[in-house]
Amino acid sequence: MSSLTTHTHQEIITKINDFLSEEFEVDPARITPDGTLKDVLELDSLDYIDLVVVIENNFAFKVKPEDFTGIHTFQDFYDYIISKVHP
Amino acid sequence: MNRVAITGLGIYSCIGKNRGEVRDSLYKGQSGIIFDPVRKEFGYRSALTGFVDKPNLKEFLDRRSRLMLPEQGEYAYMATLEALQQAGLEQDFIARQEVGILYGNDSSAKPVIDAVDLMRLKKDTTLVGSASVFQTLNSTVTMNLATIFKLKGVNFTISAACASGSHAVGLGYHFIKTGLQDIVVTGGAQEINYLSMGTFDALSAFSVRESEPTRASRPFDRDRDGLIPSGGAATVILENWETARKRGATILGEVIGYGFSSNGEHISNPTVEGPVRSLRRALKDAGVDPGKIDYINAHATSTPAGDASEAKALAEVFGEKCVPISSTKSMTGHECWMAGASEIVYCMLMMQEGFLAPNINFENPDEDSAKLDIVTETRSKNIDVFLSNSFGFGGTNSSLIVQKPYN
């Protein structure tokens, strides 16, 4: 992985952490790669809709509900976004 | 039949954000009307409106609860919090009881418009987010408050135009009177954003006395030229009298009469006969003669046709110059869906303090209002029994009678 790509990935992760902590009103320090989205962000069924909204508003790609099936940890979430931004 | 006590009052309006502020404004005859330049720019014929400051709910509610509340829901939350506190209804007590909610609300325009605007732009309904549907439904206030306060009894919204809040109190009274519920949170809420009142402005129903905002609402005055929209929320906690006594609640008043009727005629033009039937039904329900009423809070919105028909109805039922009358809408503007509930709160505050709030801006009577005892200055007066009117589009009428508590 080139240093440029790594840097870009880090920027993406920072951006994700910023909008997640703002949207779901959690302390950014609680967002760690091995933490689970559902527990840390206290997501209920309605919150997944808002998760779609913030992703689309920040990265401008379409999100399908089934995309969340395999996403549990923040690292899963980062990997998913990065795969969409840098397919 | 059960007696129906009032055990809590909450108010969030353009003349004050709690009972104390509102009581002072009522006593001083202080108006809450402003000129809103945003409305003028948007194309309103009249930019006059009641001004209601938005509450900061971050200190009270979690993110999910705040997301779900439209503007009028925020006001309703504040008013209900104040009312529940006065009633001494703590959350752990509510959790063990079957407390109901009946609230008046007849629009949630801004969330609907915002959502459709977004859908038009994005061509993707998902992007309106999770909260939109819960903000846009007319029942938004009852669904939100029932969730926030964990209410387990009756739960629905009354939509009856400008009589919504009054019918909500009236229906709550019947639920308790007939033994279906012991405690019901009743009230009315009204959004006041510029998107919500444009269709009303379209009817040229609003006063255009824009150079004098606080003098523009002048119910019963010969030179009135229309109503002024306003909003906020008011909550009235109704409770089975015996239940309230047993738990040691302070009983603030007793609802003794509810009258209602439909004009059955034009959709917007008022009649005399419809309000007369509502008034007579309320008096009959209360079992009191017209002479027992110490004060009437008139619906009187400051439109020539509405005020005139109500003045005729009041003179017909109560006789000429027999009962002191004022319209608090002279200060608040027309709080629409909320008005029937807020005016019960205003009257309760007057009854508790022993004064009649003035019908400000009443300078010259017309031939109909000349037959009434319009209160033009704050008047000291013991109120044992008051009556409050609300009349709405579609010809829906509501009259409530409340008396001072006695054992």
Short mmCIF file of C-alpha atoms in Angstrom, two decimals:
data_model
loop_
_atom_site.label_atom_id
_atom_site.label_comp_id
_atom_site.label_asym_id
_atom_site.label_seq_id
_atom_site.Cartn_x
_atom_site.Cartn_y
_atom_site.Cartn_z
CA MET A 1 0.00 0.00 0.00
CA SER A 2 1.54 3.32 -1.01
CA SER A 3 2.00 6.09 1.52
CA LEU A 4 -0.36 8.27 -0.52
CA THR A 5 -3.13 5.66 -0.30
CA THR A 6 -2.50 5.11 3.41
CA HIS A 7 -2.77 8.81 4.01
CA THR A 8 -6.00 8.95 2.04
CA HIS A 9 -7.39 6.04 3.99
CA GLN A 10 -6.52 7.79 7.24
CA GLU A 11 -8.31 10.90 6.02
CA ILE A 12 -11.37 8.81 5.26
CA ILE A 13 -11.28 7.21 8.70
CA THR A 14 -10.96 10.61 10.34
CA LYS A 15 -13.88 11.89 8.33
CA ILE A 16 -15.97 8.86 9.28
CA ASN A 17 -15.15 9.24 12.97
CA ASP A 18 -16.01 12.92 12.83
CA PHE A 19 -19.43 12.49 11.29
CA LEU A 20 -20.31 9.45 13.38
CA SER A 21 -19.41 11.17 16.63
CA GLU A 22 -21.33 14.27 15.58
CA GLU A 23 -24.42 12.52 14.20
CA PHE A 24 -24.75 10.04 17.05
CA GLU A 25 -23.44 12.38 19.75
CA VAL A 26 -20.76 10.08 21.15
CA ASP A 27 -17.30 10.92 22.46
CA PRO A 28 -14.84 10.42 19.54
CA ALA A 29 -12.49 8.60 21.93
CA ARG A 30 -15.05 5.79 22.18
CA ILE A 31 -14.77 5.07 18.46
CA THR A 32 -12.04 2.46 18.05
CA PRO A 33 -11.48 0.00 15.18
CA ASP A 34 -12.45 -3.06 17.19
CA GLY A 35 -15.51 -1.45 18.83
CA THR A 36 -18.93 -2.44 17.48
CA LEU A 37 -21.08 0.23 15.84
CA LYS A 38 -24.29 -0.99 17.41
CA ASP A 39 -22.97 -0.85 20.96
CA VAL A 40 -20.85 2.29 20.82
CA LEU A 41 -23.32 4.36 18.79
CA GLU A 42 -26.32 2.77 20.54
CA LEU A 43 -27.99 2.11 17.21
CA ASP A 44 -31.62 1.06 16.98
CA SER A 45 -33.42 0.03 13.79
CA LEU A 46 -34.19 3.65 12.87
CA ASP A 47 -30.57 4.73 13.29
CA TYR A 48 -29.47 2.56 10.37
CA ILE A 49 -31.53 4.86 8.13
CA ASP A 50 -29.61 7.85 9.46
CA LEU A 51 -26.38 5.94 8.92
CA VAL A 52 -27.29 5.62 5.24
CA VAL A 53 -28.02 9.35 5.10
CA VAL A 54 -24.69 10.41 6.60
CA ILE A 55 -22.75 8.04 4.37
CA GLU A 56 -24.45 9.29 1.22
CA ASN A 57 -24.13 12.92 2.28
CA ASN A 58 -20.41 12.52 3.02
CA PHE A 59 -19.30 10.17 0.25
CA ALA A 60 -21.97 10.49 -2.44
CA PHE A 61 -22.45 6.82 -3.23
CA LYS A 62 -25.65 4.82 -2.93
CA VAL A 63 -25.94 2.53 0.05
CA LYS A 64 -28.08 -0.60 0.02
CA PRO A 65 -29.59 -1.93 3.25
CA GLU A 66 -27.96 -5.31 2.66
CA ASP A 67 -24.55 -3.62 2.68
CA PHE A 68 -24.76 -3.51 6.48
CA THR A 69 -25.09 -7.28 6.82
CA GLY A 70 -21.39 -7.88 7.30
CA ILE A 71 -20.56 -4.68 9.17
CA HIS A 72 -20.12 -5.06 12.91
CA THR A 73 -16.96 -3.25 13.99
CA PHE A 74 -15.77 0.20 13.06
CA GLN A 75 -12.95 -1.47 11.13
CA ASP A 76 -15.61 -3.30 9.07
CA PHE A 77 -17.25 0.05 8.48
CA TYR A 78 -14.00 1.75 7.45
CA ASP A 79 -13.20 -1.13 5.06
CA TYR A 80 -16.67 -0.89 3.52
CA ILE A 81 -16.45 2.85 2.91
CA ILE A 82 -12.89 2.62 1.58
CA SER A 83 -13.89 -0.19 -0.80
CA LYS A 84 -16.63 2.04 -2.17
CA VAL A 85 -14.49 5.17 -2.40
CA HIS A 86 -11.46 3.34 -3.81
CA PRO A 87 -12.95 0.27 -5.52
CA MET B 1 -70.03 10.07 36.85
CA ASN B 2 -66.62 11.19 38.14
CA ARG B 3 -65.68 14.76 38.93
CA VAL B 4 -62.79 15.99 36.77
CA ALA B 5 -60.00 17.94 38.44
CA ILE B 6 -57.28 20.04 36.87
CA THR B 7 -54.03 19.22 38.67
CA GLY B 8 -51.36 20.61 36.37
CA LEU B 9 -50.86 23.47 33.93
CA GLY B 10 -48.02 24.12 31.49
CA ILE B 11 -47.62 26.87 28.95
CA TYR B 12 -45.05 27.86 26.34
CA SER B 13 -46.32 30.81 24.36
CA CYS B 14 -45.45 34.15 22.82
CA ILE B 15 -46.36 35.95 26.07
CA GLY B 16 -44.17 33.75 28.26
CA LYS B 17 -42.39 30.43 28.48
CA ASN B 18 -43.85 29.31 31.79
CA ARG B 19 -46.82 30.04 34.06
CA GLY B 20 -45.14 32.88 35.92
CA GLU B 21 -44.08 34.78 32.82
CA VAL B 22 -47.48 34.29 31.23
CA ARG B 23 -49.35 35.42 34.33
CA ASP B 24 -47.30 38.64 34.39
CA SER B 25 -47.95 39.30 30.70
CA LEU B 26 -51.66 38.72 31.11
CA TYR B 27 -51.78 41.09 34.06
CA LYS B 28 -49.81 43.80 32.25
CA GLY B 29 -51.67 43.36 28.97
CA GLN B 30 -48.41 42.65 27.19
CA SER B 31 -48.47 41.60 23.55
CA GLY B 32 -46.25 38.91 22.00
CA ILE B 33 -46.72 40.01 18.38
CA ILE B 34 -43.83 40.97 16.08
CA PHE B 35 -43.12 41.78 12.43
CA ASP B 36 -41.24 38.89 10.77
CA PRO B 37 -39.27 40.07 7.71
CA VAL B 38 -38.78 36.46 6.52
CA ARG B 39 -42.51 36.24 5.84
CA LYS B 40 -42.49 39.41 3.81
CA GLU B 41 -39.65 38.14 1.68
CA PHE B 42 -41.49 34.84 1.20
CA GLY B 43 -44.53 36.65 -0.21
CA TYR B 44 -46.85 36.95 2.74
CA ARG B 45 -49.49 39.63 2.58
CA SER B 46 -48.97 40.14 6.32
CA ALA B 47 -45.67 39.56 8.13
CA LEU B 48 -47.22 39.80 11.59
CA THR B 49 -46.86 36.82 13.92
CA GLY B 50 -46.58 35.82 17.53
CA PHE B 51 -42.95 35.16 18.37
CA VAL B 52 -42.06 32.00 20.25
CA ASP B 53 -38.46 31.27 21.15
CA LYS B 54 -37.34 27.71 20.43
CA PRO B 55 -36.37 25.78 23.56
CA ASN B 56 -32.97 24.14 23.96
CA LEU B 57 -33.91 20.53 24.60
CA LYS B 58 -30.38 19.13 24.80
CA GLU B 59 -30.45 19.42 28.56
CA PHE B 60 -33.71 17.45 28.79
CA LEU B 61 -33.84 14.84 26.03
CA ASP B 62 -31.60 12.30 24.32
CA ARG B 63 -30.72 12.51 20.63
CA ARG B 64 -33.42 10.12 19.40
CA SER B 65 -36.19 11.92 21.29
CA ARG B 66 -35.06 15.31 20.01
CA LEU B 67 -34.81 14.09 16.41
CA MET B 68 -38.46 13.01 16.43
CA LEU B 69 -39.90 16.31 17.62
CA PRO B 70 -41.10 18.92 15.16
CA GLU B 71 -41.25 22.52 16.31
CA GLN B 72 -44.69 22.30 17.91
CA GLY B 73 -43.65 19.05 19.58
CA GLU B 74 -40.79 20.87 21.27
CA TYR B 75 -43.19 23.44 22.64
CA ALA B 76 -45.56 20.66 23.73
CA TYR B 77 -42.74 18.89 25.54
CA MET B 78 -41.86 22.04 27.50
CA ALA B 79 -45.48 22.74 28.41
CA THR B 80 -46.09 19.14 29.44
CA LEU B 81 -42.94 18.98 31.55
CA GLU B 82 -44.13 22.05 33.47
CA ALA B 83 -47.65 20.65 33.87
CA LEU B 84 -46.53 17.21 35.06
CA GLN B 85 -44.21 18.83 37.59
CA GLN B 86 -47.02 20.98 38.96
CA ALA B 87 -49.29 17.94 39.16
CA GLY B 88 -46.59 16.08 41.07
CA LEU B 89 -46.63 13.26 38.53
CA GLU B 90 -43.16 11.76 38.73
CA GLN B 91 -41.90 9.37 36.08
CA ASP B 92 -41.92 6.34 38.38
CA PHE B 93 -45.55 7.02 39.32
CA ILE B 94 -46.53 7.43 35.65
CA ALA B 95 -44.81 4.13 34.83
CA ARG B 96 -47.10 2.31 37.28
CA GLN B 97 -50.34 3.99 36.10
CA GLU B 98 -52.43 4.19 32.96
CA VAL B 99 -51.94 7.84 32.07
CA GLY B 100 -53.44 8.94 28.74
CA ILE B 101 -52.79 11.76 26.31
CA LEU B 102 -55.22 13.69 24.09
CA TYR B 103 -53.68 16.67 22.35
CA GLY B 104 -54.90 19.07 19.69
CA ASN B 105 -52.77 19.50 16.58
CA ASP B 106 -53.92 20.05 13.01
CA SER B 107 -50.76 20.43 10.95
CA SER B 108 -47.10 19.64 10.76
CA ALA B 109 -46.39 21.62 7.64
CA LYS B 110 -42.69 22.38 7.87
CA PRO B 111 -41.48 18.77 8.20
CA VAL B 112 -43.70 17.76 5.25
CA ILE B 113 -42.39 20.57 3.07
CA ASP B 114 -38.78 19.97 4.07
CA ALA B 115 -39.10 16.24 3.28
CA VAL B 116 -40.71 16.77 -0.12
CA ASP B 117 -38.15 19.43 -1.04
CA LEU B 118 -35.38 16.93 -0.26
CA MET B 119 -37.04 14.14 -2.22
CA ARG B 120 -37.44 16.41 -5.23
CA LEU B 121 -33.77 17.36 -5.04
CA LYS B 122 -32.23 13.96 -4.29
CA LYS B 123 -34.74 11.60 -5.94
CA ASP B 124 -34.16 9.24 -3.02
CA THR B 125 -36.68 8.92 -0.19
CA THR B 126 -34.17 7.32 2.18
CA LEU B 127 -32.34 10.60 2.46
CA VAL B 128 -35.15 12.25 4.43
CA GLY B 129 -33.84 10.18 7.33
CA SER B 130 -35.51 8.27 10.11
CA ALA B 131 -37.24 11.09 11.95
CA SER B 132 -39.19 12.68 9.12
CA VAL B 133 -42.26 10.43 9.17
CA PHE B 134 -42.66 10.88 12.91
CA GLN B 135 -42.46 14.67 12.54
CA THR B 136 -44.83 14.93 9.60
CA LEU B 137 -47.84 13.04 10.93
CA ASN B 138 -50.58 15.14 12.51
CA SER B 139 -50.37 12.88 15.55
CA THR B 140 -46.71 13.79 16.01
CA VAL B 141 -47.27 15.45 19.37
CA THR B 142 -49.15 12.60 21.00
CA MET B 143 -46.88 9.90 19.59
CA ASN B 144 -43.79 11.73 20.76
CA LEU B 145 -44.99 12.75 24.22
CA ALA B 146 -46.48 9.32 24.89
CA THR B 147 -43.09 7.83 24.09
CA ILE B 148 -41.01 10.34 26.03
CA PHE B 149 -43.16 10.28 29.16
CA LYS B 150 -43.95 6.53 28.92
CA LEU B 151 -47.71 7.06 28.89
CA LYS B 152 -49.80 3.90 28.75
CA GLY B 153 -53.39 5.10 28.50
CA VAL B 154 -55.46 6.61 25.70
CA ASN B 155 -53.25 8.13 23.00
CA PHE B 156 -54.48 10.10 20.00
CA THR B 157 -54.60 13.53 18.43
CA ILE B 158 -57.61 15.72 17.91
CA SER B 159 -57.61 17.67 14.66
CA ALA B 160 -60.41 20.21 14.60
CA ALA B 161 -58.78 23.36 13.22
CA CYS B 162 -58.80 26.20 15.74
CA ALA B 163 -60.95 24.23 18.18
CA SER B 164 -58.47 21.32 18.38
CA GLY B 165 -57.03 22.14 21.80
CA SER B 166 -60.43 22.83 23.30
CA HIS B 167 -61.90 19.56 22.03
CA ALA B 168 -58.84 17.75 23.41
CA VAL B 169 -59.58 19.08 26.89
CA GLY B 170 -63.28 18.31 26.40
CA LEU B 171 -62.62 14.73 25.34
CA GLY B 172 -60.17 14.22 28.20
CA TYR B 173 -62.90 15.46 30.53
CA HIS B 174 -65.29 12.83 29.13
CA PHE B 175 -62.75 10.02 29.38
CA ILE B 176 -62.36 10.75 33.09
CA LYS B 177 -65.97 11.61 33.78
CA THR B 178 -67.09 8.26 32.41
CA GLY B 179 -64.38 6.31 34.22
CA LEU B 180 -62.35 5.21 31.21
CA GLN B 181 -59.21 6.95 32.47
CA ASP B 182 -58.02 8.43 35.76
CA ILE B 183 -55.38 10.82 34.42
CA VAL B 184 -55.17 12.35 30.95
CA VAL B 185 -52.56 14.80 29.64
CA THR B 186 -54.54 17.19 27.42
CA GLY B 187 -53.49 20.23 25.48
CA GLY B 188 -52.83 21.85 22.17
CA ALA B 189 -49.77 22.66 20.06
CA GLN B 190 -49.21 24.99 17.14
CA GLU B 191 -46.24 25.42 14.82
CA ILE B 192 -45.41 29.02 13.97
CA ASN B 193 -42.76 28.74 11.26
CA TYR B 194 -43.27 30.73 8.06
CA LEU B 195 -43.98 27.58 6.03
CA SER B 196 -46.96 26.66 8.17
CA MET B 197 -49.14 29.74 7.76
CA GLY B 198 -48.86 30.74 4.09
CA THR B 199 -52.12 29.06 3.09
CA PHE B 200 -53.90 30.94 5.84
CA ASP B 201 -52.35 34.21 4.68
CA ALA B 202 -53.67 33.36 1.22
CA LEU B 203 -57.21 33.97 2.48
CA SER B 204 -56.31 37.57 3.41
CA ALA B 205 -57.30 36.60 6.93
CA PHE B 206 -54.34 38.29 8.62
CA SER B 207 -54.17 41.85 9.89
CA VAL B 208 -52.02 44.11 7.74
CA ARG B 209 -51.45 46.69 10.45
CA GLU B 210 -47.76 45.94 10.08
CA SER B 211 -46.56 49.31 11.34
CA GLU B 212 -48.03 48.55 14.77
CA PRO B 213 -47.48 44.84 15.51
CA THR B 214 -48.56 44.94 19.15
CA ARG B 215 -51.66 46.95 18.32
CA ALA B 216 -52.75 44.89 15.33
CA SER B 217 -54.71 42.18 17.13
CA ARG B 218 -57.84 43.96 18.30
CA PRO B 219 -60.72 41.55 18.88
CA PHE B 220 -64.16 43.18 19.00
CA ASP B 221 -62.74 46.59 18.06
CA ARG B 222 -64.54 48.41 15.28
CA ASP B 223 -61.28 48.91 13.38
CA ARG B 224 -59.96 45.34 13.46
CA ASP B 225 -58.71 44.00 10.15
CA GLY B 226 -57.87 40.35 10.73
CA LEU B 227 -56.16 37.83 12.95
CA ILE B 228 -52.47 37.31 13.62
CA PRO B 229 -51.06 33.79 13.60
CA SER B 230 -49.26 32.57 16.67
CA GLY B 231 -48.26 29.34 18.35
CA GLY B 232 -46.59 27.37 21.09
CA ALA B 233 -48.20 24.77 23.30
CA ALA B 234 -50.30 24.41 26.42
CA THR B 235 -50.91 21.39 28.63
CA VAL B 236 -53.75 20.80 31.06
CA ILE B 237 -53.53 17.70 33.28
CA LEU B 238 -56.98 16.30 33.98
CA GLU B 239 -57.52 13.82 36.76
CA ASN B 240 -60.26 11.91 38.47
CA TRP B 241 -61.10 14.11 41.48
CA GLU B 242 -61.02 11.26 44.00
CA THR B 243 -57.80 9.82 42.64
CA ALA B 244 -56.16 13.22 42.80
CA ARG B 245 -57.28 13.69 46.40
CA LYS B 246 -56.04 10.28 47.43
CA ARG B 247 -52.56 10.90 46.11
CA GLY B 248 -52.48 14.33 47.73
CA ALA B 249 -52.40 16.39 44.55
CA THR B 250 -53.32 20.06 44.67
CA ILE B 251 -56.59 20.51 42.79
CA LEU B 252 -56.42 23.73 40.81
CA GLY B 253 -59.83 23.69 39.17
CA GLU B 254 -62.68 21.46 38.04
CA VAL B 255 -63.94 21.02 34.51
CA ILE B 256 -67.72 20.94 34.76
CA GLY B 257 -68.99 21.52 31.24
CA TYR B 258 -68.13 20.77 27.62
CA GLY B 259 -70.29 21.89 24.75
CA PHE B 260 -69.76 21.25 21.05
CA SER B 261 -71.55 21.70 17.77
CA SER B 262 -71.07 21.94 14.05
CA ASN B 263 -72.37 24.90 12.07
CA GLY B 264 -73.26 22.63 9.18
CA GLU B 265 -72.92 25.48 6.73
CA HIS B 266 -70.07 27.30 4.97
CA ILE B 267 -66.54 25.98 5.46
CA SER B 268 -65.09 29.28 6.66
CA ASN B 269 -67.96 31.70 7.27
CA PRO B 270 -69.06 31.64 10.91
CA THR B 271 -72.66 31.45 12.10
CA VAL B 272 -74.46 32.59 15.24
CA GLU B 273 -76.62 29.50 15.65
CA GLY B 274 -73.69 27.03 15.83
CA PRO B 275 -71.86 28.75 18.69
CA VAL B 276 -75.17 29.29 20.51
CA ARG B 277 -75.79 25.54 20.52
CA SER B 278 -72.24 24.88 21.74
CA LEU B 279 -72.65 27.40 24.56
CA ARG B 280 -76.05 26.05 25.63
CA ARG B 281 -74.80 22.48 25.58
CA ALA B 282 -71.85 23.44 27.81
CA LEU B 283 -74.12 25.26 30.27
CA LYS B 284 -76.51 22.33 30.38
CA ASP B 285 -73.67 19.87 30.89
CA ALA B 286 -72.30 22.00 33.73
CA GLY B 287 -75.75 22.45 35.24
CA VAL B 288 -75.27 26.18 35.66
CA ASP B 289 -77.32 29.17 34.59
CA PRO B 290 -75.68 31.79 32.37
CA GLY B 291 -75.71 34.16 35.36
CA LYS B 292 -73.26 31.91 37.21
CA ILE B 293 -70.48 32.53 34.68
CA ASP B 294 -68.03 35.13 36.07
CA TYR B 295 -65.85 35.51 32.98
CA ILE B 296 -65.83 34.48 29.35
CA ASN B 297 -62.66 34.08 27.36
CA ALA B 298 -63.97 34.62 23.86
CA HIS B 299 -62.66 32.86 20.79
CA ALA B 300 -62.64 36.29 19.06
CA THR B 301 -59.64 36.19 16.76
CA SER B 302 -59.91 39.80 15.53
CA THR B 303 -61.62 39.03 12.23
CA PRO B 304 -64.71 41.17 11.59
CA ALA B 305 -67.00 38.26 10.67
CA GLY B 306 -65.86 35.89 13.43
CA ASP B 307 -65.99 38.46 16.23
CA ALA B 308 -69.38 39.74 15.13
CA SER B 309 -71.02 36.33 15.05
CA GLU B 310 -69.56 35.41 18.45
CA ALA B 311 -70.68 38.74 19.93
CA LYS B 312 -74.22 38.04 18.72
CA ALA B 313 -74.11 34.50 20.14
CA LEU B 314 -72.81 35.68 23.52
CA ALA B 315 -75.43 38.43 23.76
CA GLU B 316 -78.14 35.91 22.86
CA VAL B 317 -77.13 33.35 25.47
CA PHE B 318 -75.88 35.58 28.28
CA GLY B 319 -77.81 38.79 27.73
CA GLU B 320 -76.38 42.22 27.09
CA LYS B 321 -73.47 43.46 29.26
CA CYS B 322 -74.05 40.64 31.74
CA VAL B 323 -70.68 38.88 31.82
CA PRO B 324 -67.15 40.35 31.63
CA ILE B 325 -65.57 39.19 28.38
CA SER B 326 -62.11 39.46 26.89
CA SER B 327 -60.14 37.80 24.17
CA THR B 328 -56.58 37.03 25.21
CA LYS B 329 -55.85 36.74 21.49
CA SER B 330 -55.51 40.52 21.63
CA MET B 331 -52.13 39.80 23.27
CA THR B 332 -51.21 36.37 21.97
CA GLY B 333 -52.58 36.48 18.46
CA HIS B 334 -54.45 33.42 17.28
CA GLU B 335 -52.71 30.32 18.57
CA CYS B 336 -54.87 28.16 16.29
CA TRP B 337 -54.66 24.45 17.15
CA MET B 338 -53.26 25.35 20.57
CA ALA B 339 -55.66 28.17 21.44
CA GLY B 340 -58.41 26.17 23.10
CA ALA B 341 -55.93 24.68 25.56
CA SER B 342 -53.81 27.79 26.13
CA GLU B 343 -56.90 29.83 26.88
CA ILE B 344 -57.86 27.36 29.62
CA VAL B 345 -54.39 27.92 31.08
CA TYR B 346 -54.74 31.71 30.77
CA CYS B 347 -58.15 31.60 32.47
CA MET B 348 -56.86 29.31 35.21
CA LEU B 349 -54.05 31.76 35.96
CA MET B 350 -56.56 34.61 36.14
CA MET B 351 -58.84 32.57 38.41
CA GLN B 352 -55.96 31.75 40.72
CA GLU B 353 -54.80 35.37 40.92
CA GLY B 354 -58.24 37.02 40.96
CA PHE B 355 -57.99 39.24 37.92
CA LEU B 356 -59.34 39.55 34.40
CA ALA B 357 -56.80 40.09 31.64
CA PRO B 358 -57.64 42.97 29.35
CA ASN B 359 -58.79 42.78 25.76
CA ILE B 360 -56.02 45.14 24.68
CA ASN B 361 -56.47 47.43 21.68
CA PHE B 362 -60.22 47.63 22.17
CA GLU B 363 -60.86 51.30 21.52
CA ASN B 364 -64.23 51.52 19.79
CA PRO B 365 -67.06 49.01 19.81
CA ASP B 366 -69.10 48.14 16.76
CA GLU B 367 -72.82 47.51 16.91
CA ASP B 368 -72.34 43.91 18.07
CA SER B 369 -69.52 44.33 20.58
CA ALA B 370 -71.27 47.36 22.10
CA LYS B 371 -73.69 44.88 23.65
CA LEU B 372 -70.90 43.12 25.58
CA ASP B 373 -68.96 43.98 28.74
CA ILE B 374 -65.53 43.95 27.10
CA VAL B 375 -62.73 44.18 29.67
CA THR B 376 -60.38 46.87 28.41
CA GLU B 377 -58.17 47.30 31.49
CA THR B 378 -56.90 44.68 33.92
CA ARG B 379 -59.74 44.18 36.37
CA SER B 380 -59.68 42.69 39.88
CA LYS B 381 -62.34 40.06 40.00
CA ASN B 382 -63.04 36.87 41.87
CA ILE B 383 -63.72 34.14 39.34
CA ASP B 384 -65.63 31.11 40.58
CA VAL B 385 -66.69 29.88 37.15
CA PHE B 386 -65.33 30.73 33.71
CA LEU B 387 -66.18 29.73 30.17
CA SER B 388 -63.81 29.53 27.22
CA ASN B 389 -64.86 29.36 23.56
CA SER B 390 -63.08 27.95 20.52
CA PHE B 391 -64.46 27.89 16.99
CA GLY B 392 -62.74 26.46 13.94
CA PHE B 393 -62.85 26.16 10.17
CA GLY B 394 -65.40 23.66 8.99
CA GLY B 395 -67.80 25.07 11.55
CA THR B 396 -66.50 23.11 14.54
CA ASN B 397 -67.36 24.73 17.88
CA SER B 398 -66.26 23.96 21.43
CA SER B 399 -67.07 25.58 24.77
CA LEU B 400 -65.55 24.60 28.11
CA ILE B 401 -66.66 25.58 31.61
CA VAL B 402 -64.31 25.36 34.59
CA GLN B 403 -64.93 26.23 38.21
CA LYS B 404 -62.77 27.01 41.21
CA PRO B 405 -62.18 23.87 43.27
CA TYR B 406 -64.32 23.28 46.33
CA ASN B 407 -64.61 20.21 48.56
#
